[in-house]
Amino acid sequence: LVGDSRCSGRLEILHDQTWMSVCDAAFDQQDAEVVCRELDCGAPVQVLGAAAFGKGDGHIWTQEIHCRGNESQIHLCPTSSHQLHCSHKNDKGLLCA
């Protein structure tokens, strides 16, 4: 999470040694539960879209993430090959407890 604290901010995923902002259309409450748990930040309090924590400036993760909510890490969640059309104005933000 990129922001003021380690438990809140713009969500980025490391993929092939590149950090990517996550598109808000590709992320839901179950995905947030996995990220907050992985970061040892408790439960998700708010899942925000529309670049609530500012716009990223690099690559954008455009695949849909389909966590069940019980995974220990976000990279263990299945993804779809369906590509979403996003820009940094759609960056996902997350606030964990």
Coordinates of N, CA and C in Angstrom, one line a residue:
L1 N 0.8 -1.2 0.0 CA 0.0 0.0 0.0 C 0.9 1.2 0.0
V2 N 0.6 2.1 -0.9 CA 1.4 3.4 -1.0 C 0.6 4.5 -0.4
G3 N 1.1 5.0 0.7 CA 0.3 6.1 1.3 C 1.0 6.6 2.6
D4 N 0.2 7.2 3.5 CA 0.8 7.8 4.7 C 1.2 6.7 5.8
S5 N 0.5 5.5 5.7 CA 0.9 4.5 6.7 C 1.0 3.2 6.0
R6 N 1.5 2.2 6.6 CA 1.7 0.9 6.0 C 0.4 0.1 5.8
C7 N -0.7 0.6 6.5 CA -2.0 -0.1 6.4 C -3.0 0.7 5.7
S8 N -2.7 1.7 4.9 CA -3.6 2.4 4.1 C -2.9 3.0 2.9
G9 N -3.6 3.1 1.8 CA -3.0 3.7 0.6 C -3.4 3.1 -0.7
R10 N -2.7 3.5 -1.7 CA -3.0 3.0 -3.1 C -2.5 1.6 -3.2
L11 N -3.3 0.7 -3.7 CA -2.8 -0.7 -3.8 C -2.0 -0.9 -5.0
E12 N -0.8 -1.5 -4.8 CA 0.1 -1.9 -5.9 C 0.5 -3.3 -5.7
I13 N 0.6 -4.0 -6.8 CA 1.0 -5.5 -6.8 C 2.4 -5.6 -7.5
L14 N 3.3 -6.4 -7.0 CA 4.5 -6.6 -7.6 C 4.4 -7.8 -8.6
H15 N 4.6 -7.6 -9.9 CA 4.5 -8.6 -10.9 C 5.7 -8.5 -11.8
D16 N 6.4 -9.6 -12.0 CA 7.6 -9.6 -12.8 C 8.6 -8.5 -12.5
Q17 N 8.8 -8.3 -11.2 CA 9.7 -7.2 -10.7 C 9.3 -5.8 -11.0
T18 N 8.0 -5.6 -11.3 CA 7.4 -4.3 -11.6 C 6.2 -4.1 -10.7
W19 N 6.2 -2.9 -10.0 CA 5.1 -2.5 -9.2 C 4.0 -2.0 -10.1
M20 N 2.8 -2.5 -9.9 CA 1.6 -2.0 -10.7 C 0.5 -1.6 -9.9
S21 N -0.1 -0.5 -10.2 CA -1.4 0.0 -9.5 C -2.5 -1.0 -9.9
V22 N -3.4 -1.2 -8.9 CA -4.5 -2.1 -9.2 C -5.7 -1.3 -9.6
C23 N -6.4 -1.7 -10.7 CA -7.6 -1.1 -11.2 C -8.7 -1.3 -10.3
D24 N -9.5 -0.3 -10.0 CA -10.6 -0.4 -9.0 C -11.7 -1.4 -9.5
A25 N -11.8 -1.6 -10.8 CA -12.8 -2.6 -11.3 C -12.4 -4.0 -11.0
A26 N -11.1 -4.2 -10.7 CA -10.6 -5.6 -10.6 C -10.5 -6.1 -9.2
F27 N -11.1 -5.4 -8.2 CA -10.8 -5.6 -6.8 C -12.0 -5.5 -6.0
D28 N -12.3 -6.4 -5.1 CA -13.5 -6.3 -4.2 C -13.2 -6.6 -2.7
Q29 N -14.2 -6.7 -1.9 CA -14.0 -6.9 -0.5 C -13.2 -8.1 -0.1
Q30 N -13.5 -9.3 -0.8 CA -12.7 -10.5 -0.5 C -11.2 -10.3 -0.8
D31 N -10.9 -9.6 -1.9 CA -9.6 -9.4 -2.3 C -8.9 -8.5 -1.2
A32 N -9.6 -7.5 -0.7 CA -9.1 -6.6 0.4 C -8.8 -7.4 1.6
E33 N -9.6 -8.3 2.0 CA -9.4 -9.1 3.2 C -8.1 -9.8 3.1
V34 N -7.7 -10.4 1.9 CA -6.5 -11.1 1.7 C -5.3 -10.1 1.9
V35 N -5.4 -8.9 1.2 CA -4.3 -7.9 1.3 C -4.1 -7.5 2.7
C36 N -5.1 -7.1 3.4 CA -4.9 -6.6 4.8 C -4.3 -7.7 5.7
R37 N -4.8 -8.9 5.5 CA -4.2 -10.0 6.3 C -2.8 -10.2 6.0
E38 N -2.4 -10.2 4.7 CA -1.1 -10.4 4.2 C -0.1 -9.4 4.8
L39 N -0.6 -8.1 4.9 CA 0.2 -7.1 5.5 C 0.2 -7.0 7.0
D40 N -0.5 -7.9 7.6 CA -0.7 -7.9 9.1 C -1.3 -6.6 9.6
C41 N -2.4 -6.2 8.9 CA -3.0 -4.9 9.2 C -4.5 -5.1 9.6
G42 N -4.9 -6.3 10.0 CA -6.3 -6.5 10.4 C -7.2 -6.7 9.3
A43 N -8.4 -6.2 9.5 CA -9.5 -6.4 8.5 C -9.6 -5.1 7.6
P44 N -10.1 -5.2 6.4 CA -10.4 -4.0 5.6 C -11.5 -3.1 6.2
V45 N -11.2 -1.8 6.3 CA -12.2 -0.9 6.8 C -12.9 -0.2 5.6
Q46 N -12.2 0.2 4.6 CA -12.7 0.8 3.4 C -12.0 0.3 2.2
V47 N -12.7 0.1 1.2 CA -12.1 -0.3 -0.1 C -12.6 0.8 -1.1
L48 N -11.6 1.6 -1.5 CA -11.9 2.9 -2.2 C -11.4 2.8 -3.7
G49 N -12.2 3.4 -4.6 CA -11.8 3.5 -6.0 C -11.5 4.9 -6.3
A50 N -11.4 5.2 -7.6 CA -11.3 6.5 -8.2 C -10.0 7.3 -7.6
A51 N -8.9 6.5 -7.4 CA -7.7 7.1 -7.0 C -7.8 7.9 -5.7
A52 N -8.5 7.3 -4.7 CA -8.7 8.0 -3.5 C -7.4 8.4 -2.8
F53 N -6.3 7.6 -3.0 CA -5.0 7.9 -2.4 C -4.0 8.4 -3.4
G54 N -4.6 9.0 -4.5 CA -3.7 9.6 -5.5 C -3.5 8.6 -6.7
K55 N -3.1 9.2 -7.8 CA -2.9 8.4 -9.0 C -1.4 7.8 -9.0
G56 N -1.3 6.6 -9.4 CA 0.0 6.0 -9.6 C 0.6 6.6 -10.9
D57 N 1.9 6.2 -11.2 CA 2.5 6.8 -12.4 C 3.2 5.7 -13.2
G58 N 3.0 4.4 -12.9 CA 3.6 3.4 -13.6 C 2.6 2.5 -14.3
H59 N 2.9 1.2 -14.3 CA 2.0 0.2 -15.0 C 0.7 0.0 -14.2
I60 N -0.3 -0.5 -14.8 CA -1.6 -0.8 -14.2 C -1.9 -2.3 -14.3
W61 N -2.2 -2.9 -13.2 CA -2.7 -4.3 -13.2 C -4.1 -4.3 -13.7
T62 N -4.4 -5.0 -14.8 CA -5.7 -4.9 -15.5 C -6.4 -6.2 -15.5
Q63 N -5.9 -7.3 -14.9 CA -6.6 -8.5 -14.8 C -7.5 -8.5 -13.6
E64 N -8.6 -9.2 -13.7 CA -9.5 -9.3 -12.5 C -9.0 -10.3 -11.5
I65 N -9.0 -9.9 -10.3 CA -8.5 -10.8 -9.2 C -9.8 -11.4 -8.5
H66 N -9.7 -12.7 -8.3 CA -10.8 -13.5 -7.7 C -10.5 -14.2 -6.5
C67 N -10.1 -13.5 -5.4 CA -9.8 -14.2 -4.1 C -11.1 -14.7 -3.5
R68 N -11.0 -15.8 -2.8 CA -12.1 -16.3 -2.0 C -12.2 -15.7 -0.6
G69 N -11.1 -15.1 -0.2 CA -11.0 -14.4 1.0 C -10.2 -15.2 2.1
N70 N -9.9 -16.4 1.8 CA -9.1 -17.2 2.8 C -7.6 -17.4 2.4
E71 N -7.2 -16.9 1.3 CA -5.8 -17.0 0.8 C -4.9 -16.2 1.8
S72 N -3.7 -16.7 1.9 CA -2.7 -16.0 2.8 C -2.0 -14.9 2.1
Q73 N -1.9 -14.9 0.8 CA -1.3 -13.8 0.0 C -2.0 -13.6 -1.3
I74 N -2.0 -12.3 -1.7 CA -2.8 -11.9 -2.9 C -2.3 -12.6 -4.2
H75 N -1.0 -13.0 -4.2 CA -0.6 -13.7 -5.5 C -1.0 -15.1 -5.5
L76 N -1.7 -15.6 -4.5 CA -2.2 -17.0 -4.5 C -3.7 -17.0 -5.0
C77 N -4.2 -15.8 -5.2 CA -5.6 -15.7 -5.7 C -5.7 -15.9 -7.2
P78 N -6.7 -16.6 -7.7 CA -6.8 -16.7 -9.1 C -7.1 -15.4 -9.8
T79 N -6.6 -15.3 -11.1 CA -6.9 -14.1 -11.9 C -7.6 -14.5 -13.2
S80 N -8.3 -13.7 -13.8 CA -8.9 -14.0 -15.1 C -8.0 -13.4 -16.2
S81 N -8.1 -13.9 -17.4 CA -7.4 -13.4 -18.5 C -8.1 -12.2 -19.1
H82 N -9.3 -11.9 -18.6 CA -10.1 -10.8 -19.1 C -9.4 -9.5 -18.7
Q83 N -9.0 -8.7 -19.7 CA -8.3 -7.5 -19.5 C -9.3 -6.3 -19.3
L84 N -9.1 -5.6 -18.2 CA -10.0 -4.4 -18.0 C -9.3 -3.2 -18.6
H85 N -10.1 -2.2 -19.1 CA -9.6 -1.0 -19.6 C -9.6 0.1 -18.5
C86 N -8.4 0.4 -18.0 CA -8.3 1.3 -16.9 C -7.2 2.4 -17.1
S87 N -7.3 3.4 -16.3 CA -6.3 4.4 -16.3 C -6.0 4.7 -14.8
H88 N -5.0 5.5 -14.5 CA -4.7 5.8 -13.1 C -5.8 6.5 -12.4
K89 N -6.8 7.1 -13.0 CA -7.9 7.7 -12.3 C -8.8 6.6 -11.7
N90 N -8.5 5.3 -12.1 CA -9.2 4.1 -11.5 C -8.4 3.4 -10.5
D91 N -7.3 3.9 -10.0 CA -6.5 3.2 -9.0 C -7.3 2.9 -7.7
K92 N -7.0 1.7 -7.2 CA -7.7 1.2 -6.1 C -7.0 1.7 -4.8
G93 N -7.7 2.1 -3.8 CA -7.2 2.4 -2.5 C -7.8 1.5 -1.4
L94 N -7.0 1.3 -0.3 CA -7.5 0.4 0.7 C -7.1 1.0 2.1
L95 N -8.0 0.9 3.0 CA -7.8 1.3 4.4 C -8.1 0.1 5.3
C96 N -7.0 -0.4 5.9 CA -7.1 -1.6 6.8 C -7.2 -1.1 8.2
A97 N -7.7 -2.0 9.1 CA -7.9 -1.6 10.5 C -6.5 -1.5 11.2

